[in-house]
């Protein structure tokens, strides 16, 4: 019915609202907590048409029920007094489902991100089959024995042929059931994101939260750009290891920092699977920049220059500021590659508010 | 009798049976057309204020989104929608069980009777279903002509002031000017089909407006008494373009149509609940297999959350109380003068006038007059009403007292002018500069100030000259103004 168009109109208005508030959403974790499979539920204030109405501060009213004077009203009791009743009156929030794709669109509009030009063999799709249903006809190789037996049993019982003492069921042709399959087209992942994070003692919870928020938005953006994205997570202190996403954000180690360890591991992953297959490779590294030694930094720069950069789309380094201040690594990188390098971008993320700018730096290259 | 083709037979039988029953019970109904719809369709209709066709607007979408969310999460179900129209249209949720369907059908018929016979509905347009569709067509035409954004944003502005109407206007003798307008209009009407009415009316009005524009601009806008129908005032004396005039008229029309429903919520729902419960439990007694379903639904209808009064319950209980009083003769001087509590309590003259009285209440009362006349101290205690207030020390809402007078005063204040502040035009040529001055008749409650300022901005877009509002903010008289670019708040 025509509700569709009104609904779209409303969604458009809502998107406008969300865009206005995007900075707030980016710097708080609210959204991530509400992430579903393909969409996100965003709480926004109810959109109201202003009218001359009474101020809600007149909190008197008439209710009904038992209770003594001075006692809380029943709804108050039920809520356990968590919220200030009355204050909330008329102050409804709406929950809007927004797909991650839409969210990425908003992000790109807000940050004016260029679309990424695909390199390599893009749009490759794999064809496969999936067994999805049951048919009455088919080749014997797909014969579904259990279903066929069931049908035969049903038939013989309903026709009164079934003999309880001599339970023999003989399927006839009409009972036969076969598996059916559908051809499906699966996009092949053609981008890989390797996240690396320094989890040494100097990285606190707040720093990790910043990394988590930043990488959420990076992920959202890149997932929109490519049909399939695979991800790798590497944590490192003095040694590096590959972990899953959960561990990535939760681990806290206390060792020193050898950034090269992570770079080496990333390189290994790249070489193993991705470099020779024309993948779009994205590397993101987050650290407080306190590398153990100058030698190690030199080693890092060498790996980047010689082995990584020729094969990747983008290397981004985000330096989060820890309790102990900010380290040297950012400056070393800047000295080596300059601000305008084609494939290397760096940003200092001081606090949550700086996340938006860093996203612009990282993704603004259109690589 | 109307038979829908996709109506299951058992439901059609229930409809026919219920119709016979309600007519026997004395309800006087329009022909009622029932339709079975699924929850999506019902939510769509409900989102559009009960009508299947409305002009395009985003807020239907918002309402639909909210309704479908709360339906999906199992927070609320709408069982039916009834339209005040002749014939009356009713939409039933297809997935209702048969018992629920029976209840709902009885409920619908009682609403229908109320629409037809209640005085406050007597001036509403009974062809509103067609009218709404015509409105939608006009708005779509305008959108085609002017673009969605312009039309939509103007509608938003009109909606911002839609509550500035005079509820009693439809009941006043028509003024000369209006009569003249109608006469001229009737001339046109005679040689045209009725469904063309609104189109011709709009065109005609617009043409007339064009003609009089120059003349009107010179006319001083002297008001002999403040005008509560602010929308009418703007239509008559503002400088609206034709399409703006058409849109504002539509919004005003619909606001007047919906007003009686806001004025009679408690009584109307009480009336419908009263009858469906009588029909279900007394006239056609429930089968034992239906009792649980019925009770389950019934209890959710009359459930009370003490924060808010449930209009269904309040209306129902008060009607039953009235019936009881008039059945037992608890009225009149003799009863009122009686000072012996016990005697008063056990008073029974067995006059049996309850039914008669109920029909009288249904005919003449709206919520305010209904509560004002019948909600007395005894009912207040029986029904356990209390006044709540926010206690800053406890930081929560508490029961303030159970004083009858306070409670009644609060209830009537809440209902006055359907819960909207009373605001009138006092001067259309304020400061002799064609500015609009409104006055808020302040009683105890302040306006929500941010909304008030935004509303003034919207009002400016309609009036096209600076607008002012006299109100009281925290006990100090203030003048809120908007001059097209800035808001100002001054002490008066």
Short mmCIF file of C-alpha atoms in Angstrom, two decimals, chain B residues 26-477:
data_model
loop_
_atom_site.label_atom_id
_atom_site.label_comp_id
_atom_site.label_asym_id
_atom_site.label_seq_id
_atom_site.Cartn_x
_atom_site.Cartn_y
_atom_site.Cartn_z
CA UNK B 26 -32.02 0.01 21.78
CA UNK B 27 -28.76 0.97 20.13
CA UNK B 28 -29.28 3.03 17.03
CA UNK B 29 -26.56 2.35 14.48
CA UNK B 30 -25.47 3.23 10.99
CA UNK B 31 -25.06 0.44 8.52
CA UNK B 32 -21.69 -0.95 9.47
CA UNK B 33 -19.31 -2.44 6.97
CA UNK B 34 -16.82 -4.86 8.44
CA UNK B 35 -13.59 -5.79 6.82
CA UNK B 36 -11.04 -8.34 7.89
CA UNK B 37 -7.49 -7.12 7.59
CA UNK B 38 -4.14 -8.49 8.64
CA UNK B 39 -2.03 -6.76 11.24
CA UNK B 40 0.01 -4.89 8.67
CA UNK B 41 -3.03 -3.39 7.07
CA UNK B 42 -4.58 -2.64 10.43
CA UNK B 43 -1.42 -0.91 11.58
CA UNK B 44 -1.40 1.11 8.39
CA UNK B 45 -4.96 2.17 8.90
CA UNK B 46 -4.37 2.93 12.56
CA UNK B 47 -1.25 4.92 11.71
CA UNK B 48 -3.34 7.10 9.42
CA UNK B 49 -5.77 7.88 12.22
CA UNK B 50 -8.22 5.16 11.24
CA UNK B 51 -8.57 6.00 7.57
CA UNK B 52 -7.44 3.86 4.68
CA UNK B 53 -6.61 6.90 2.55
CA UNK B 54 -4.87 9.99 3.84
CA UNK B 55 -2.69 12.62 2.26
CA UNK B 56 0.98 11.63 2.07
CA UNK B 57 2.89 12.60 5.17
CA UNK B 58 5.89 11.26 7.02
CA UNK B 59 4.19 11.08 10.38
CA UNK B 60 1.93 8.24 9.25
CA UNK B 61 5.17 6.43 8.48
CA UNK B 62 6.50 7.17 11.94
CA UNK B 63 3.31 5.99 13.60
CA UNK B 64 3.32 2.87 11.46
CA UNK B 65 6.89 2.12 12.41
CA UNK B 66 6.02 2.50 16.09
CA UNK B 67 2.89 0.36 15.86
CA UNK B 68 4.58 -2.42 13.96
CA UNK B 69 7.51 -2.43 16.36
CA UNK B 70 5.29 -2.71 19.37
CA UNK B 71 3.19 -5.35 17.63
CA UNK B 72 6.28 -7.35 16.72
CA UNK B 73 7.56 -7.21 20.28
CA UNK B 74 4.13 -8.20 21.57
CA UNK B 75 3.62 -4.97 23.48
CA UNK B 76 0.34 -4.03 21.97
CA UNK B 77 -2.32 -5.28 19.64
CA UNK B 78 -4.96 -3.22 17.96
CA UNK B 79 -8.08 -5.34 17.70
CA UNK B 80 -10.19 -3.03 15.62
CA UNK B 81 -10.62 0.41 14.12
CA UNK B 82 -13.97 2.10 13.61
CA UNK B 83 -14.56 5.14 11.45
CA UNK B 84 -17.19 7.69 12.30
CA UNK B 85 -18.83 7.72 8.91
CA UNK B 86 -22.16 6.82 7.32
CA UNK B 87 -21.95 3.95 6.56
CA UNK B 88 -19.68 3.16 9.45
CA UNK B 89 -16.53 1.27 8.52
CA UNK B 90 -14.91 -1.17 10.89
CA UNK B 91 -11.69 -3.08 10.45
CA UNK B 92 -11.16 -6.30 12.35
CA UNK B 93 -7.86 -7.99 12.89
CA UNK B 94 -7.97 -11.23 10.93
CA UNK B 95 -5.97 -13.12 13.50
CA UNK B 96 -8.39 -12.42 16.35
CA UNK B 97 -9.87 -15.58 17.80
CA UNK B 98 -13.58 -16.04 17.35
CA UNK B 99 -14.34 -15.02 20.91
CA UNK B 100 -12.32 -11.87 20.54
CA UNK B 101 -13.99 -11.21 17.22
CA UNK B 102 -17.40 -11.43 18.88
CA UNK B 103 -16.37 -9.03 21.60
CA UNK B 104 -14.87 -6.62 19.14
CA UNK B 105 -17.93 -6.64 16.90
CA UNK B 106 -20.18 -5.77 19.84
CA UNK B 107 -17.70 -3.06 20.80
CA UNK B 108 -17.75 -1.65 17.29
CA UNK B 109 -21.52 -1.48 17.17
CA UNK B 110 -21.62 0.44 20.42
CA UNK B 111 -19.08 2.94 19.07
CA UNK B 112 -21.18 3.26 15.96
CA UNK B 113 -24.24 4.01 18.04
CA UNK B 114 -22.27 6.59 19.95
CA UNK B 115 -21.04 8.30 16.78
CA UNK B 116 -24.54 8.47 15.42
CA UNK B 117 -26.30 9.71 18.51
CA UNK B 118 -23.90 11.69 20.64
CA UNK B 119 -24.52 15.41 20.42
CA UNK B 120 -20.84 16.27 20.11
CA UNK B 121 -20.55 14.22 16.95
CA UNK B 122 -23.67 15.73 15.44
CA UNK B 123 -21.76 18.30 13.41
CA UNK B 124 -19.10 15.98 12.05
CA UNK B 125 -18.95 15.14 8.39
CA UNK B 126 -20.47 11.69 7.91
CA UNK B 127 -18.85 11.30 4.54
CA UNK B 128 -15.42 11.83 5.98
CA UNK B 129 -14.02 8.72 4.35
CA UNK B 130 -14.64 10.31 0.95
CA UNK B 131 -13.56 13.69 2.21
CA UNK B 132 -10.24 12.31 3.42
CA UNK B 133 -9.67 10.70 0.06
CA UNK B 134 -10.42 14.00 -1.62
CA UNK B 135 -8.00 15.76 0.69
CA UNK B 136 -5.40 13.22 -0.28
CA UNK B 137 -6.05 13.88 -3.96
CA UNK B 138 -5.76 17.62 -3.52
CA UNK B 139 -2.51 17.28 -1.62
CA UNK B 140 -1.11 14.93 -4.27
CA UNK B 141 -2.02 17.41 -6.97
CA UNK B 142 -0.21 20.11 -5.08
CA UNK B 143 2.80 17.86 -4.67
CA UNK B 144 2.87 17.22 -8.40
CA UNK B 145 2.72 20.92 -8.98
CA UNK B 146 5.07 22.22 -6.32
CA UNK B 147 7.24 19.35 -5.25
CA UNK B 148 7.15 17.16 -2.18
CA UNK B 149 9.39 19.20 0.06
CA UNK B 150 7.51 22.45 -0.20
CA UNK B 151 4.14 20.86 0.41
CA UNK B 152 5.36 18.64 3.21
CA UNK B 153 7.11 21.37 5.09
CA UNK B 154 4.05 23.58 4.81
CA UNK B 155 1.86 20.78 6.14
CA UNK B 156 4.25 20.43 9.07
CA UNK B 157 3.70 24.09 9.83
CA UNK B 158 -0.06 23.77 9.62
CA UNK B 159 0.01 20.74 11.91
CA UNK B 160 2.01 22.73 14.39
CA UNK B 161 -1.05 24.90 15.03
CA UNK B 162 -3.78 22.35 14.38
CA UNK B 163 -4.89 22.41 18.00
CA UNK B 164 -5.73 26.12 17.83
CA UNK B 165 -9.36 25.57 16.96
CA UNK B 166 -12.57 26.46 18.70
CA UNK B 167 -14.24 23.28 19.86
CA UNK B 168 -17.58 24.96 20.25
CA UNK B 169 -17.62 26.63 16.87
CA UNK B 170 -19.62 23.88 15.16
CA UNK B 171 -22.37 24.42 17.70
CA UNK B 172 -22.67 28.17 17.38
CA UNK B 173 -25.16 29.82 15.08
CA UNK B 174 -23.38 30.44 11.84
CA UNK B 175 -22.20 33.94 11.29
CA UNK B 176 -23.50 35.98 8.41
CA UNK B 177 -20.28 35.77 6.51
CA UNK B 178 -20.20 32.07 6.67
CA UNK B 179 -23.81 31.76 5.63
CA UNK B 180 -23.15 33.92 2.64
CA UNK B 181 -20.23 31.76 1.71
CA UNK B 182 -22.36 28.66 2.02
CA UNK B 183 -25.14 30.11 -0.10
CA UNK B 184 -22.78 30.89 -2.90
CA UNK B 185 -21.24 27.52 -2.49
CA UNK B 186 -24.61 25.80 -2.64
CA UNK B 187 -25.31 27.43 -5.96
CA UNK B 188 -22.28 25.75 -7.39
CA UNK B 189 -23.09 22.55 -5.61
CA UNK B 190 -26.50 22.23 -7.16
CA UNK B 191 -25.19 21.67 -10.59
CA UNK B 192 -22.37 19.37 -9.62
CA UNK B 193 -21.90 15.90 -8.27
CA UNK B 194 -21.43 15.65 -4.54
CA UNK B 195 -18.03 13.99 -4.71
CA UNK B 196 -16.75 17.06 -6.51
CA UNK B 197 -17.72 19.25 -3.57
CA UNK B 198 -14.40 19.68 -1.93
CA UNK B 199 -12.59 20.34 -5.16
CA UNK B 200 -15.02 23.00 -6.21
CA UNK B 201 -15.00 24.42 -2.74
CA UNK B 202 -11.24 24.76 -2.73
CA UNK B 203 -11.10 26.21 -6.22
CA UNK B 204 -13.95 28.52 -5.49
CA UNK B 205 -12.50 29.64 -2.22
CA UNK B 206 -9.21 30.25 -3.87
CA UNK B 207 -10.77 32.23 -6.68
CA UNK B 208 -12.82 34.24 -4.25
CA UNK B 209 -9.78 34.86 -2.19
CA UNK B 210 -7.90 36.14 -5.16
CA UNK B 211 -10.71 38.54 -5.92
CA UNK B 212 -10.98 39.83 -2.42
CA UNK B 213 -7.31 39.91 -1.72
CA UNK B 214 -6.81 43.53 -2.53
CA UNK B 215 -9.95 44.53 -0.74
CA UNK B 216 -9.18 42.55 2.36
CA UNK B 217 -5.73 43.88 2.70
CA UNK B 218 -7.15 47.33 3.14
CA UNK B 219 -9.72 46.23 5.66
CA UNK B 220 -8.71 46.77 9.24
CA UNK B 221 -8.75 43.53 11.15
CA UNK B 222 -10.67 44.64 14.13
CA UNK B 223 -11.75 41.91 16.46
CA UNK B 224 -14.71 42.59 18.68
CA UNK B 225 -13.96 39.59 20.80
CA UNK B 226 -10.92 37.31 20.88
CA UNK B 227 -11.09 34.55 18.28
CA UNK B 228 -10.27 31.03 19.38
CA UNK B 229 -10.32 29.55 15.90
CA UNK B 230 -6.86 30.80 15.07
CA UNK B 231 -6.75 28.75 11.88
CA UNK B 232 -9.92 30.34 10.59
CA UNK B 233 -8.57 33.76 11.38
CA UNK B 234 -5.42 33.08 9.40
CA UNK B 235 -7.43 31.69 6.52
CA UNK B 236 -9.66 34.74 6.45
CA UNK B 237 -7.19 37.50 7.06
CA UNK B 238 -3.76 36.06 6.39
CA UNK B 239 -1.95 36.45 3.12
CA UNK B 240 -1.77 32.85 2.08
CA UNK B 241 -1.17 31.74 -1.45
CA UNK B 242 -3.86 29.60 -3.00
CA UNK B 243 -2.12 26.31 -2.40
CA UNK B 244 -1.29 27.28 1.15
CA UNK B 245 -4.91 28.21 1.69
CA UNK B 246 -6.01 24.84 0.42
CA UNK B 247 -3.60 22.96 2.69
CA UNK B 248 -4.46 24.92 5.81
CA UNK B 249 -8.17 24.40 5.13
CA UNK B 250 -7.60 20.68 4.88
CA UNK B 251 -5.73 20.53 8.17
CA UNK B 252 -8.42 22.60 9.84
CA UNK B 253 -11.19 20.44 8.43
CA UNK B 254 -9.59 17.30 9.72
CA UNK B 255 -8.83 18.84 13.10
CA UNK B 256 -12.52 19.66 13.54
CA UNK B 257 -13.47 16.18 12.45
CA UNK B 258 -11.22 14.52 15.00
CA UNK B 259 -12.01 16.93 17.85
CA UNK B 260 -15.14 15.15 19.16
CA UNK B 261 -13.22 11.89 19.42
CA UNK B 262 -10.75 13.61 21.73
CA UNK B 263 -13.61 15.15 23.69
CA UNK B 264 -15.43 11.89 24.30
CA UNK B 265 -12.66 9.33 24.71
CA UNK B 266 -13.70 8.24 28.21
CA UNK B 267 -17.41 8.19 27.55
CA UNK B 268 -17.15 6.61 24.11
CA UNK B 269 -14.82 3.82 25.19
CA UNK B 270 -16.78 3.34 28.41
CA UNK B 271 -19.98 3.05 26.41
CA UNK B 272 -18.52 0.53 23.98
CA UNK B 273 -16.98 -1.53 26.78
CA UNK B 274 -20.22 -1.43 28.76
CA UNK B 275 -22.15 -2.88 25.84
CA UNK B 276 -19.69 -5.47 24.74
CA UNK B 277 -19.41 -6.78 28.27
CA UNK B 278 -23.22 -6.90 28.59
CA UNK B 279 -23.66 -8.60 25.27
CA UNK B 280 -20.93 -11.12 25.92
CA UNK B 281 -21.92 -12.03 29.46
CA UNK B 282 -25.63 -11.40 29.66
CA UNK B 283 -27.31 -11.38 26.29
CA UNK B 284 -25.46 -14.25 24.65
CA UNK B 285 -23.75 -15.98 27.54
CA UNK B 286 -20.29 -17.22 26.77
CA UNK B 287 -19.70 -20.89 26.28
CA UNK B 288 -17.43 -22.42 28.84
CA UNK B 289 -14.76 -22.81 26.19
CA UNK B 290 -14.78 -19.10 25.54
CA UNK B 291 -14.62 -17.76 29.05
CA UNK B 292 -10.86 -17.79 29.45
CA UNK B 293 -10.27 -16.03 26.13
CA UNK B 294 -12.87 -13.45 26.93
CA UNK B 295 -11.59 -12.75 30.42
CA UNK B 296 -8.05 -12.54 29.20
CA UNK B 297 -8.95 -9.92 26.68
CA UNK B 298 -11.33 -8.09 28.97
CA UNK B 299 -8.77 -7.79 31.72
CA UNK B 300 -6.23 -6.33 29.35
CA UNK B 301 -8.76 -3.74 28.23
CA UNK B 302 -9.64 -2.55 31.69
CA UNK B 303 -6.20 -3.04 33.23
CA UNK B 304 -5.13 0.07 35.02
CA UNK B 305 -1.67 1.43 35.32
CA UNK B 306 -1.97 3.81 38.19
CA UNK B 307 0.15 6.39 36.52
CA UNK B 308 -2.50 6.93 33.96
CA UNK B 309 -6.20 6.57 34.17
CA UNK B 310 -7.50 3.98 31.79
CA UNK B 311 -10.32 5.69 29.89
CA UNK B 312 -11.96 2.35 29.16
CA UNK B 313 -12.13 1.49 32.83
CA UNK B 314 -13.06 4.92 34.13
CA UNK B 315 -15.79 5.32 31.53
CA UNK B 316 -17.13 1.83 32.12
CA UNK B 317 -17.19 2.10 35.91
CA UNK B 318 -18.75 5.52 35.89
CA UNK B 319 -21.48 4.40 33.48
CA UNK B 320 -22.22 1.39 35.64
CA UNK B 321 -22.30 3.65 38.67
CA UNK B 322 -24.79 5.94 36.92
CA UNK B 323 -26.90 2.95 35.94
CA UNK B 324 -26.86 1.71 39.52
CA UNK B 325 -27.85 5.08 40.91
CA UNK B 326 -30.75 5.51 38.56
CA UNK B 327 -31.87 1.92 38.99
CA UNK B 328 -32.03 2.31 42.74
CA UNK B 329 -33.29 5.86 42.73
CA UNK B 330 -30.16 7.35 44.25
CA UNK B 331 -30.85 10.78 42.88
CA UNK B 332 -33.03 13.77 43.46
CA UNK B 333 -33.41 16.08 46.39
CA UNK B 334 -34.54 13.48 48.86
CA UNK B 335 -31.48 11.34 48.32
CA UNK B 336 -29.06 14.25 48.33
CA UNK B 337 -30.49 15.62 51.54
CA UNK B 338 -30.33 12.34 53.35
CA UNK B 339 -27.56 12.47 55.91
CA UNK B 340 -27.65 8.97 57.26
CA UNK B 341 -24.78 7.16 55.56
CA UNK B 342 -26.16 3.73 56.07
CA UNK B 343 -29.51 4.65 54.73
CA UNK B 344 -27.91 6.32 51.78
CA UNK B 345 -25.77 3.31 51.08
CA UNK B 346 -28.69 0.91 51.18
CA UNK B 347 -31.00 3.28 49.34
CA UNK B 348 -33.18 1.38 46.92
CA UNK B 349 -36.35 2.76 45.51
CA UNK B 350 -36.24 0.25 42.67
CA UNK B 351 -37.16 2.82 40.09
CA UNK B 352 -35.20 1.00 37.38
CA UNK B 353 -34.38 4.02 35.33
CA UNK B 354 -30.75 3.07 34.81
CA UNK B 355 -30.98 2.16 31.14
CA UNK B 356 -32.94 5.23 30.29
CA UNK B 357 -30.42 7.41 32.05
CA UNK B 358 -27.51 5.77 30.27
CA UNK B 359 -28.99 6.52 26.89
CA UNK B 360 -29.49 10.09 27.99
CA UNK B 361 -25.85 10.30 29.06
CA UNK B 362 -24.75 8.89 25.71
CA UNK B 363 -26.83 11.47 23.89
CA UNK B 364 -25.82 14.67 25.61
CA UNK B 365 -22.53 14.33 27.37
CA UNK B 366 -18.87 14.65 26.52
CA UNK B 367 -16.06 13.66 28.88
CA UNK B 368 -16.02 16.91 30.77
CA UNK B 369 -19.73 17.20 31.35
CA UNK B 370 -19.93 13.47 32.07
CA UNK B 371 -17.31 13.58 34.81
CA UNK B 372 -18.49 16.93 36.07
CA UNK B 373 -22.01 15.69 36.54
CA UNK B 374 -21.55 12.14 37.74
CA UNK B 375 -18.17 11.75 39.34
CA UNK B 376 -19.04 12.32 42.98
CA UNK B 377 -17.33 11.70 46.25
CA UNK B 378 -18.78 8.23 46.68
CA UNK B 379 -17.53 7.13 43.27
CA UNK B 380 -14.18 8.70 43.91
CA UNK B 381 -13.74 6.53 47.03
CA UNK B 382 -15.16 3.44 45.44
CA UNK B 383 -12.92 3.79 42.43
CA UNK B 384 -9.92 4.59 44.67
CA UNK B 385 -8.89 7.68 42.80
CA UNK B 386 -5.91 9.62 44.03
CA UNK B 387 -3.96 12.66 43.10
CA UNK B 388 -0.29 12.11 42.41
CA UNK B 389 2.46 14.61 42.39
CA UNK B 390 6.19 14.61 42.02
CA UNK B 391 7.94 14.53 45.36
CA UNK B 392 11.33 16.20 44.96
CA UNK B 393 12.57 14.80 48.30
CA UNK B 394 11.90 11.20 47.38
CA UNK B 395 12.74 11.95 43.78
CA UNK B 396 9.71 10.12 42.53
CA UNK B 397 6.05 10.30 41.90
CA UNK B 398 3.93 9.78 44.98
CA UNK B 399 0.30 9.75 45.98
CA UNK B 400 -0.35 13.31 47.08
CA UNK B 401 -3.83 12.90 48.50
CA UNK B 402 -7.27 11.43 48.05
CA UNK B 403 -9.15 14.65 48.45
CA UNK B 404 -12.25 14.50 46.26
CA UNK B 405 -12.30 18.18 45.37
CA UNK B 406 -8.65 18.26 44.32
CA UNK B 407 -9.02 15.12 42.27
CA UNK B 408 -12.06 16.33 40.45
CA UNK B 409 -10.50 19.70 39.79
CA UNK B 410 -7.41 18.05 38.36
CA UNK B 411 -9.43 15.72 36.17
CA UNK B 412 -11.54 18.51 34.74
CA UNK B 413 -8.51 20.72 34.17
CA UNK B 414 -6.78 17.90 32.30
CA UNK B 415 -9.76 17.45 30.04
CA UNK B 416 -10.54 21.11 29.44
CA UNK B 417 -10.14 22.11 25.80
CA UNK B 418 -9.08 18.50 25.07
CA UNK B 419 -5.92 18.98 27.07
CA UNK B 420 -4.68 21.87 25.00
CA UNK B 421 -4.00 25.35 26.32
CA UNK B 422 -6.64 27.93 25.46
CA UNK B 423 -5.12 30.39 23.01
CA UNK B 424 -6.97 33.07 21.12
CA UNK B 425 -6.22 35.75 18.59
CA UNK B 426 -6.63 39.11 20.27
CA UNK B 427 -5.21 41.39 17.60
CA UNK B 428 -4.55 40.89 13.91
CA UNK B 429 -3.06 44.33 13.48
CA UNK B 430 -0.85 44.48 16.51
CA UNK B 431 1.25 47.65 16.81
CA UNK B 432 -0.67 48.77 13.75
CA UNK B 433 1.82 46.80 11.67
CA UNK B 434 -0.26 43.82 10.68
CA UNK B 435 1.40 41.64 13.28
CA UNK B 436 -0.48 38.82 14.95
CA UNK B 437 -1.03 38.79 18.68
CA UNK B 438 -2.22 35.67 20.44
CA UNK B 439 -3.09 35.35 24.07
CA UNK B 440 -2.72 32.25 26.18
CA UNK B 441 -5.44 32.16 28.84
CA UNK B 442 -3.13 30.97 31.52
CA UNK B 443 -4.48 28.83 34.30
CA UNK B 444 -1.94 27.28 36.63
CA UNK B 445 0.03 25.53 33.87
CA UNK B 446 2.84 27.05 31.81
CA UNK B 447 3.49 26.23 28.20
CA UNK B 448 6.37 24.02 27.16
CA UNK B 449 8.65 26.86 26.26
CA UNK B 450 10.90 25.41 23.54
CA UNK B 451 7.85 24.06 21.73
CA UNK B 452 6.10 27.39 22.11
CA UNK B 453 8.96 29.24 20.44
CA UNK B 454 9.17 26.76 17.58
CA UNK B 455 5.42 26.94 17.13
CA UNK B 456 5.70 30.71 16.86
CA UNK B 457 8.22 30.28 14.05
CA UNK B 458 5.78 28.03 12.23
CA UNK B 459 2.96 30.47 12.86
CA UNK B 460 5.11 33.16 11.29
CA UNK B 461 5.32 31.11 8.10
CA UNK B 462 1.55 31.08 7.97
CA UNK B 463 0.87 34.68 8.96
CA UNK B 464 3.94 36.04 7.16
CA UNK B 465 4.28 38.91 9.58
CA UNK B 466 5.78 38.88 13.07
CA UNK B 467 3.78 36.90 15.61
CA UNK B 468 3.49 37.34 19.36
CA UNK B 469 2.08 35.32 22.21
CA UNK B 470 1.14 36.65 25.61
CA UNK B 471 1.55 34.00 28.24
CA UNK B 472 2.82 33.53 31.76
CA UNK B 473 6.18 31.94 32.48
CA UNK B 474 6.87 31.06 36.08
CA UNK B 475 4.28 33.52 37.34
CA UNK B 476 5.58 36.42 35.26
CA UNK B 477 3.56 37.64 32.28
#
